[in-house]
Short mmCIF file of C-alpha atoms and ligand atoms in Angstrom, two decimals:
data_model
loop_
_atom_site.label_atom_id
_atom_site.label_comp_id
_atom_site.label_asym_id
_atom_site.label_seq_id
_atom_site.Cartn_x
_atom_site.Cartn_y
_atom_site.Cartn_z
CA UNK A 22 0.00 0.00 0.00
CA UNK A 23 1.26 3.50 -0.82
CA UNK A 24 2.05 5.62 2.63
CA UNK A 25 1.37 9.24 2.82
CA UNK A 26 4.64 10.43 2.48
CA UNK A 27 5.15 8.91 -1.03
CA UNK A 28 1.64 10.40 -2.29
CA UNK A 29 3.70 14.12 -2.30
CA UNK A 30 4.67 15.59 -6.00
CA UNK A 31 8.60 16.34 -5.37
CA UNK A 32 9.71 16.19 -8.83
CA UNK A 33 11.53 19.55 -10.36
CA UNK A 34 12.25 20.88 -13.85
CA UNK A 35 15.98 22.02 -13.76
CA UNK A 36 15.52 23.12 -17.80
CA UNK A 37 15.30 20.39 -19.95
CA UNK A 38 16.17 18.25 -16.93
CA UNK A 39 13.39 15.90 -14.84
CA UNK A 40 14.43 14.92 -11.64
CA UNK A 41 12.26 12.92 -9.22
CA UNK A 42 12.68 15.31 -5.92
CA UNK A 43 14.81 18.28 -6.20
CA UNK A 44 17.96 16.96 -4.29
CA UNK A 45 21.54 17.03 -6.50
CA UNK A 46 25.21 15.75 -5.31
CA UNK A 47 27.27 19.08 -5.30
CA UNK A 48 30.71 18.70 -7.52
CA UNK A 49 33.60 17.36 -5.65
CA UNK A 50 32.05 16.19 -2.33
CA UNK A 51 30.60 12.81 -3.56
CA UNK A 52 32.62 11.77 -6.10
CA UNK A 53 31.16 9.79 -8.73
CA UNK A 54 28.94 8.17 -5.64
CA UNK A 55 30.43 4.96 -5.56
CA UNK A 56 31.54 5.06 -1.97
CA UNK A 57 27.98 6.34 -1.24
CA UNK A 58 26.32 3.18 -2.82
CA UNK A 59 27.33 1.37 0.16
CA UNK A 60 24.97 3.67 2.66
CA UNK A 61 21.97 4.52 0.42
CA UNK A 62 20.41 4.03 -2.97
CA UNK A 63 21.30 6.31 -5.55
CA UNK A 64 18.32 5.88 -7.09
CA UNK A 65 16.91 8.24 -4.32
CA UNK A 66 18.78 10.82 -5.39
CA UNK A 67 17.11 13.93 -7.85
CA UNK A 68 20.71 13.78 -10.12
CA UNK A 69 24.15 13.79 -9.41
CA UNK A 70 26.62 16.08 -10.34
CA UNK A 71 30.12 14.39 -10.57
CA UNK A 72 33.58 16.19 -9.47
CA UNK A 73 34.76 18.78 -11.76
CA UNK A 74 36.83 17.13 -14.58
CA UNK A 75 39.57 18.79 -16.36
CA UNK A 76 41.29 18.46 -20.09
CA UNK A 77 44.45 16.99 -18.64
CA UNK A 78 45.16 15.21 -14.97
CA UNK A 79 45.83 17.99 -11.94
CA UNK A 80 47.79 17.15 -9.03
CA UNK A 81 45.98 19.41 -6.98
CA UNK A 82 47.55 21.60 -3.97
CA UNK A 83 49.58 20.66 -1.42
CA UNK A 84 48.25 19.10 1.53
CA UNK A 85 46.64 19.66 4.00
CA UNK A 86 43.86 20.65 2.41
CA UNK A 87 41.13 20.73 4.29
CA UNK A 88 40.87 21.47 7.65
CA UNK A 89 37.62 22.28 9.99
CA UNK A 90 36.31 25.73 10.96
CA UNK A 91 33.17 26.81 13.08
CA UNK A 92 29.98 26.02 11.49
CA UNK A 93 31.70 24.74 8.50
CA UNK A 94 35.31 23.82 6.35
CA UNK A 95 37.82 25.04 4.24
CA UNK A 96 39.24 23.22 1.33
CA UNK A 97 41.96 23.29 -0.86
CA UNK A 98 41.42 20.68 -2.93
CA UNK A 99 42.88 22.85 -6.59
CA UNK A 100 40.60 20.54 -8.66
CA UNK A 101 42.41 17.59 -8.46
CA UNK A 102 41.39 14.90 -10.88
CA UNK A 103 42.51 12.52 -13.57
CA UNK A 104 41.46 14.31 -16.42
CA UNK A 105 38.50 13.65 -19.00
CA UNK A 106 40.10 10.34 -20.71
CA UNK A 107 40.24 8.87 -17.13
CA UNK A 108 36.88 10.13 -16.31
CA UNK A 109 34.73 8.71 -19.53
CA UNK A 110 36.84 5.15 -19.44
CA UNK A 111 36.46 4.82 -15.43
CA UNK A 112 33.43 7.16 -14.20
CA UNK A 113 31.58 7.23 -17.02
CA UNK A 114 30.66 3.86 -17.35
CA UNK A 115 29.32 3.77 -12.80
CA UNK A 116 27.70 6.68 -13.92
CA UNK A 117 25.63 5.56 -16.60
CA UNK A 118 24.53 2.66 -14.38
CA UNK A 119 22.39 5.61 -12.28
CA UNK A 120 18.88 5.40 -12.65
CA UNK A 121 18.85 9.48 -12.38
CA UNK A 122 20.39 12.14 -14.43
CA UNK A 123 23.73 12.66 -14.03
CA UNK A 124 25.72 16.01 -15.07
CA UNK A 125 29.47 16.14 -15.68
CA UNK A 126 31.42 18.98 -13.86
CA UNK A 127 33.94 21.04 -16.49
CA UNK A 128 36.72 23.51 -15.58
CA UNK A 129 39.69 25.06 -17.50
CA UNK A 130 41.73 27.77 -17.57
CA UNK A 131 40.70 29.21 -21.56
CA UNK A 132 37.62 29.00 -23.24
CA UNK A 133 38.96 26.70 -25.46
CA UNK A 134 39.10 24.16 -22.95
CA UNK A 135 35.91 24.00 -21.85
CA UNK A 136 34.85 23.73 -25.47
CA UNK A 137 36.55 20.79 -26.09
CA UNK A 138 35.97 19.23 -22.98
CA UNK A 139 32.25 19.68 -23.71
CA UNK A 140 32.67 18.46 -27.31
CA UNK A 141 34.30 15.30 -25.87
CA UNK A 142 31.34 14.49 -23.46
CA UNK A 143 28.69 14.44 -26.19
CA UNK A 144 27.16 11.41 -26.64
CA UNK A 145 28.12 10.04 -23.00
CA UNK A 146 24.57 9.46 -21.83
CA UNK A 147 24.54 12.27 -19.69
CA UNK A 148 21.79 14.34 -18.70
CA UNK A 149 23.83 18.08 -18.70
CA UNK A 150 27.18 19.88 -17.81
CA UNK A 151 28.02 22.47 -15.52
CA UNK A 152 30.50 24.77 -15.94
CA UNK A 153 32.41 25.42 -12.85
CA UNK A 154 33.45 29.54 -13.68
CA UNK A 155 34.30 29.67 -9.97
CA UNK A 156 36.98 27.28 -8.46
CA UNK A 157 38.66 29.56 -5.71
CA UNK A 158 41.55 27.05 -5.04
CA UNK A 159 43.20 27.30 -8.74
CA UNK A 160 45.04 30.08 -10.03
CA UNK A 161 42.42 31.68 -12.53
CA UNK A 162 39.48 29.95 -11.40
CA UNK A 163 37.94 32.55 -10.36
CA UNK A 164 38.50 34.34 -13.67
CA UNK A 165 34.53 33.85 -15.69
CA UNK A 166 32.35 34.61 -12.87
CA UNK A 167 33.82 37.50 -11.60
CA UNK A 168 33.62 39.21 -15.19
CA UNK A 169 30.52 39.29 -17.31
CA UNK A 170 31.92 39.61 -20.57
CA UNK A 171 34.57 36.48 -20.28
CA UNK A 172 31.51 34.35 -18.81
CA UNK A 173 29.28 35.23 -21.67
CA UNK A 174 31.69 34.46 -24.36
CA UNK A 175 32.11 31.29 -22.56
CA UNK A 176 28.54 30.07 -22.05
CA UNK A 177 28.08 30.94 -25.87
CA UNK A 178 31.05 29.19 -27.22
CA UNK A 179 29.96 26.16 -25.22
CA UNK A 180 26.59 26.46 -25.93
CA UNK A 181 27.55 26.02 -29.92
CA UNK A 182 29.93 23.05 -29.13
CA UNK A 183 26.99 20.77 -27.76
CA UNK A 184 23.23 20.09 -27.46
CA UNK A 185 23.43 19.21 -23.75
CA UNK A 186 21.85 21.53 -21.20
CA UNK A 187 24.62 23.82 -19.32
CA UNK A 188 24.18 25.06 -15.90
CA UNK A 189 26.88 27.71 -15.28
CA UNK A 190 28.27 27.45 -12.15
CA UNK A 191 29.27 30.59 -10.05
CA UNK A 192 31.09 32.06 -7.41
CA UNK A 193 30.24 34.63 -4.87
CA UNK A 194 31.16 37.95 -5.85
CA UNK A 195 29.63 41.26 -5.20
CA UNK A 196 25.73 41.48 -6.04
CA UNK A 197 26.21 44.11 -8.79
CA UNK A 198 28.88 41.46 -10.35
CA UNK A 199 27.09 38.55 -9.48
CA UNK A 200 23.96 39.97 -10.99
CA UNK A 201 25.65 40.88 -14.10
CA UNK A 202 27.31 37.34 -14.84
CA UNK A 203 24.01 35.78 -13.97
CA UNK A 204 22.94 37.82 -16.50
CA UNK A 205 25.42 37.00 -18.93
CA UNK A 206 25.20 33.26 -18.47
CA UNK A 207 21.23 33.71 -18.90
CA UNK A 208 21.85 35.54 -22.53
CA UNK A 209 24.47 33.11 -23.73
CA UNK A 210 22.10 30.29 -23.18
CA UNK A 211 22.28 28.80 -19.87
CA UNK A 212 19.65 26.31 -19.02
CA UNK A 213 20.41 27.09 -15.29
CA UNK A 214 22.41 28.65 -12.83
CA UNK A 215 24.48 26.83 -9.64
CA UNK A 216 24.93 29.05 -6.68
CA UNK A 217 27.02 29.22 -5.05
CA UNK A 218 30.72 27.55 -4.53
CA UNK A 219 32.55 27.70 -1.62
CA UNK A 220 33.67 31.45 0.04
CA UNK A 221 37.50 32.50 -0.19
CA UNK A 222 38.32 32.07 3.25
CA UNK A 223 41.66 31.15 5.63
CA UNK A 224 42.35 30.05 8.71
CA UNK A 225 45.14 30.75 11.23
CA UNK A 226 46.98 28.60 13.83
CA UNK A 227 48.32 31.13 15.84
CA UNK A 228 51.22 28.70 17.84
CA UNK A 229 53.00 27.60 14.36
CA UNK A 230 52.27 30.84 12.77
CA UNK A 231 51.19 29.27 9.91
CA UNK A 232 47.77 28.65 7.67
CA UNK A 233 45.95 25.40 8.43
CA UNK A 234 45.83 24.68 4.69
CA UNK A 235 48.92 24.39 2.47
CA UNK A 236 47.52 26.81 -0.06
CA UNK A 237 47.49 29.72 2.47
CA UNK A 238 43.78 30.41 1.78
CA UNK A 239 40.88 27.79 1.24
CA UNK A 240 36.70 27.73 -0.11
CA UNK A 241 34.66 27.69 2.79
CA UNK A 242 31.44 25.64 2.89
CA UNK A 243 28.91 24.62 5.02
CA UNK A 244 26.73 25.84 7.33
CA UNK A 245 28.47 28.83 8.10
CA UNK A 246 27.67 30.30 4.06
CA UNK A 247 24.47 29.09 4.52
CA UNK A 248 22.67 32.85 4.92
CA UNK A 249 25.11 34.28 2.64
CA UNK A 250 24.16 31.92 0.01
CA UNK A 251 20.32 32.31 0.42
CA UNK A 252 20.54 35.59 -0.17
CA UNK A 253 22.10 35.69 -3.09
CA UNK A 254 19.92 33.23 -4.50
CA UNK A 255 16.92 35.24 -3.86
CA UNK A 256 18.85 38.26 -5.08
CA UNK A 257 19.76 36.26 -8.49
CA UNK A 258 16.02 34.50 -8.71
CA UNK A 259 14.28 37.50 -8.94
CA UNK A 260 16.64 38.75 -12.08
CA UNK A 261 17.29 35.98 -14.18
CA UNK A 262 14.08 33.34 -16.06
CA UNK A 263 16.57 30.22 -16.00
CA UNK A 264 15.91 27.98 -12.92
CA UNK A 265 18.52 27.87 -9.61
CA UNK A 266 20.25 25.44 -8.26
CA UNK A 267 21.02 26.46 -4.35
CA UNK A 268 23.59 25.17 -2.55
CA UNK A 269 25.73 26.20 0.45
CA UNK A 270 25.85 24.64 3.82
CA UNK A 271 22.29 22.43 3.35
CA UNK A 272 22.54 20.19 6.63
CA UNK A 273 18.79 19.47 6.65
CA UNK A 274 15.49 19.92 5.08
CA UNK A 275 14.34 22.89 6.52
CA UNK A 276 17.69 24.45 4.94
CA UNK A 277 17.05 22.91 1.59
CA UNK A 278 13.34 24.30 1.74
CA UNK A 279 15.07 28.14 2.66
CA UNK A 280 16.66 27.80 0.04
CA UNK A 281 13.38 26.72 -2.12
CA UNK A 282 11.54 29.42 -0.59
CA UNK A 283 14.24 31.82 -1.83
CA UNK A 284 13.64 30.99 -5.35
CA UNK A 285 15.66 27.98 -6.13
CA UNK A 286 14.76 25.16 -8.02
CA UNK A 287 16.92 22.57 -6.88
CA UNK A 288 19.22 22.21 -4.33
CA UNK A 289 22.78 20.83 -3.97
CA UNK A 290 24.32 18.92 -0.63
CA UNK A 291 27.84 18.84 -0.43
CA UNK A 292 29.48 19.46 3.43
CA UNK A 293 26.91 17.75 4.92
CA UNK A 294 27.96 14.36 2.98
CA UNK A 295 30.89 14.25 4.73
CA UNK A 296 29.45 14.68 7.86
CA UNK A 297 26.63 12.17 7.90
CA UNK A 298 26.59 10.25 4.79
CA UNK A 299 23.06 9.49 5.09
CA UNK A 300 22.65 13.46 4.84
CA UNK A 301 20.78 13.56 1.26
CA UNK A 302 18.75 11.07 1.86
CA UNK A 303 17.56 12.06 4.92
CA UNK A 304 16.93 15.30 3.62
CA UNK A 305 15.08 13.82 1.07
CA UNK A 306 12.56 12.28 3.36
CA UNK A 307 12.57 15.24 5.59
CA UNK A 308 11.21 17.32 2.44
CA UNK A 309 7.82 14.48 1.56
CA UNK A 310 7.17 14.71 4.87
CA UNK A 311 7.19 18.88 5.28
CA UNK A 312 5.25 19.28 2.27
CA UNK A 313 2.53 16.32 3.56
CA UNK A 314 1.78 18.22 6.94
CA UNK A 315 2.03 21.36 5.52
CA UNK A 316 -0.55 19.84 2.73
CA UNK A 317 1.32 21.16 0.22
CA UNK A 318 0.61 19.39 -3.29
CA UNK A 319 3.79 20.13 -5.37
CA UNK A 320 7.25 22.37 -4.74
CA UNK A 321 5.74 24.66 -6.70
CA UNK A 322 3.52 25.97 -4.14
CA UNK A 323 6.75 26.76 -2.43
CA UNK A 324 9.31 28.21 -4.44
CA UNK A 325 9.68 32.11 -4.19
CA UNK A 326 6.70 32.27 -2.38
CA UNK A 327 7.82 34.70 0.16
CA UNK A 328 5.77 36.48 2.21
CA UNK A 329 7.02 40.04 1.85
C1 FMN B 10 36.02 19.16 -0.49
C2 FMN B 10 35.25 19.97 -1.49
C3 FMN B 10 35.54 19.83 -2.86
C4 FMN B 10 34.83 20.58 -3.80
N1 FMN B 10 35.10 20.39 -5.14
C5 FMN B 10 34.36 21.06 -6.06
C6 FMN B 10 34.56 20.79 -7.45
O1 FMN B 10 35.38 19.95 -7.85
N2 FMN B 10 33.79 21.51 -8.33
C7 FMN B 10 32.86 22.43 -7.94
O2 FMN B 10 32.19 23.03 -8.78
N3 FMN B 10 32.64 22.67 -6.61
C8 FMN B 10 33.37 22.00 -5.69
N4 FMN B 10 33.12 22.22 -4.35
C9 FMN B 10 32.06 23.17 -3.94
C10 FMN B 10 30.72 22.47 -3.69
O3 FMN B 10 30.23 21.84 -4.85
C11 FMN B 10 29.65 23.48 -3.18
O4 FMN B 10 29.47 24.48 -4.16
C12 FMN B 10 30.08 24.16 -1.87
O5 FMN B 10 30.80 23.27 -1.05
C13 FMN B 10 28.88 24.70 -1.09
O6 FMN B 10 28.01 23.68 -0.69
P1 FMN B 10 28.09 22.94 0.75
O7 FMN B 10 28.19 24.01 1.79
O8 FMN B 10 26.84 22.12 0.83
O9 FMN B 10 29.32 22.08 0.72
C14 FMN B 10 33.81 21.49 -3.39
C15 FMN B 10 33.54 21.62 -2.03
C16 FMN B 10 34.23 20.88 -1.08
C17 FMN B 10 33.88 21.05 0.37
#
């Protein structure tokens, strides 16, 4: 017999992209979800964004590279990964086994790269890209989002190199900038927006003098971004058509349905993975039941609807 709590509608449009409930992996905490398998079914999961892939393998930055701060971590991982060949021969073929959509994560330092990395995941089976324009632990990452022209002349030139949906990833910047590349990404042809990735940041250990990451400053997620990044999704929903996807210190699903209320479409849980690996689909669960005793039919009812 069906109970209650499955009767709820959860499923989201992220553009051209059904998902069941609105609940995504965020790029670079879960991997391709393998290790997850062994504590939930990723079948639960809305989609799953895999960890950022670039043209050729990084080492990433020197250890350590993550350490833990109040309400939240830094990280300094530099996009370490094996590169796209690595990815499609060993990822690709776990990810396709997913019974939910499943985006790839692309970063590079040129246009060019992205381009070709995009050109070279056509044809995969997967459901979208995102375009991570915000990396704060490499040398440049930060150089799309934080200027409108450069992130326009990158959504566009992907756009044209593939017929997958893009979600363009960005950073947190000042509102006036991050309203401007939001706009920019929306006119080049974005099917959606991620916000946000993790907060330039550092932390100190005052008896060694010394950072407490190797890089001397870090992203910082968790629940400590967690009003920051609200805001600017409500800030960024009310200019921009193309749906959200929120993310930035979800621990629970009151914090996922902020974030909903704010305007966002989806949502993305990355710190809180580490934490409690049963985090998403908890959260999950947490959201069917919400919208059953608040009797509300469909997320829909829910998203933007602020009372003002
Ligand atoms: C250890 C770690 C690695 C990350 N790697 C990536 C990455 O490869 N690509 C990316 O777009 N974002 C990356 N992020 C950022 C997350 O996807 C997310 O935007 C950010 O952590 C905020 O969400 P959270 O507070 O739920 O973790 C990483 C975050 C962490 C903590």
């Amino acid at each position: 017999m069906e109970t209650k709590t499955e009767a709820v509608n959860t499923t989201v449009r992220v553009g051209p992209i059904r998902m069941a409930n609105p609940i995504m992996t965020a790029s670079g905490t879960f991997g391709s979800g393998r290790e997850y398998a062994q504590f939930f079914d990723l079948g639960a999961l809305g989609a799953v964004v895999a960890k950022t892939v670039t043209l050729h393998p990084r080492p990433g930055n020197p250890p350590p590279r993550v350490c833990e701060t109040q309400g939240g971590m830094l990280n300094s991982i530099g996009l370490q990964n094996e590169g796209i060949e690595h990815f499609l021969r060993e990822e690709m073929p776990f990810l396709r086994t997913l019974p939910v959509p499943v985006l790839a994560s692309i970063a590079g330092h040129a246009l060019d790269e992205y381009v070709r990395l995009a050109e070279r995941l056509a044809g995969t089976g997967l459901a979208g890209i995102e375009l991570n324009l915000s990396c704060p632990n490499v040398e440049g990452g930060r150089l799309f989002c934080g200027d409108p022209d450069r992130a326009y002349q990158l959504v566009e030139k992907v756009r044209r190199s593939t017929t997958l949906p893009l979600v363009a990833k960005l950073g947190p910047e000042s509102a006036s900038i991050m309203e401007d590349v939001a706009r920019a990404c929306e006119a080049a042809g974005a099917d959606a927006l991620s916000l946000v990735n993790t907060f330039p940041a550092m932390s100190l250990d005052v008896r060694r003098r010394r950072s407490r990451l190797g890089t001397m400053t870090g992203g910082l997620s968790g629940p400590a971004i967690k009003p920051i990044a609200i805001r600017m999704v409500w800030e960024i929903s009310r200019i921009v058509k193309i749906p959200i996807i929120g993310m930035g210190g979800i621990m629970t699903a009151e914090d996922a349905l902020e974030f909903i209320l704010a305007g966002a479409t989806a949502i993305a849980v990355g710190t809180a993975s580490f934490a409690n690996p049963l985090a998403i689909p908890e959260i999950i669960e947490g959201i069917k039941s919400f919208l059953n005793e608040e009797g509300i039919q469909s997320l829909d009812e829910l998203r933007g609807r602020l009372n003002i």
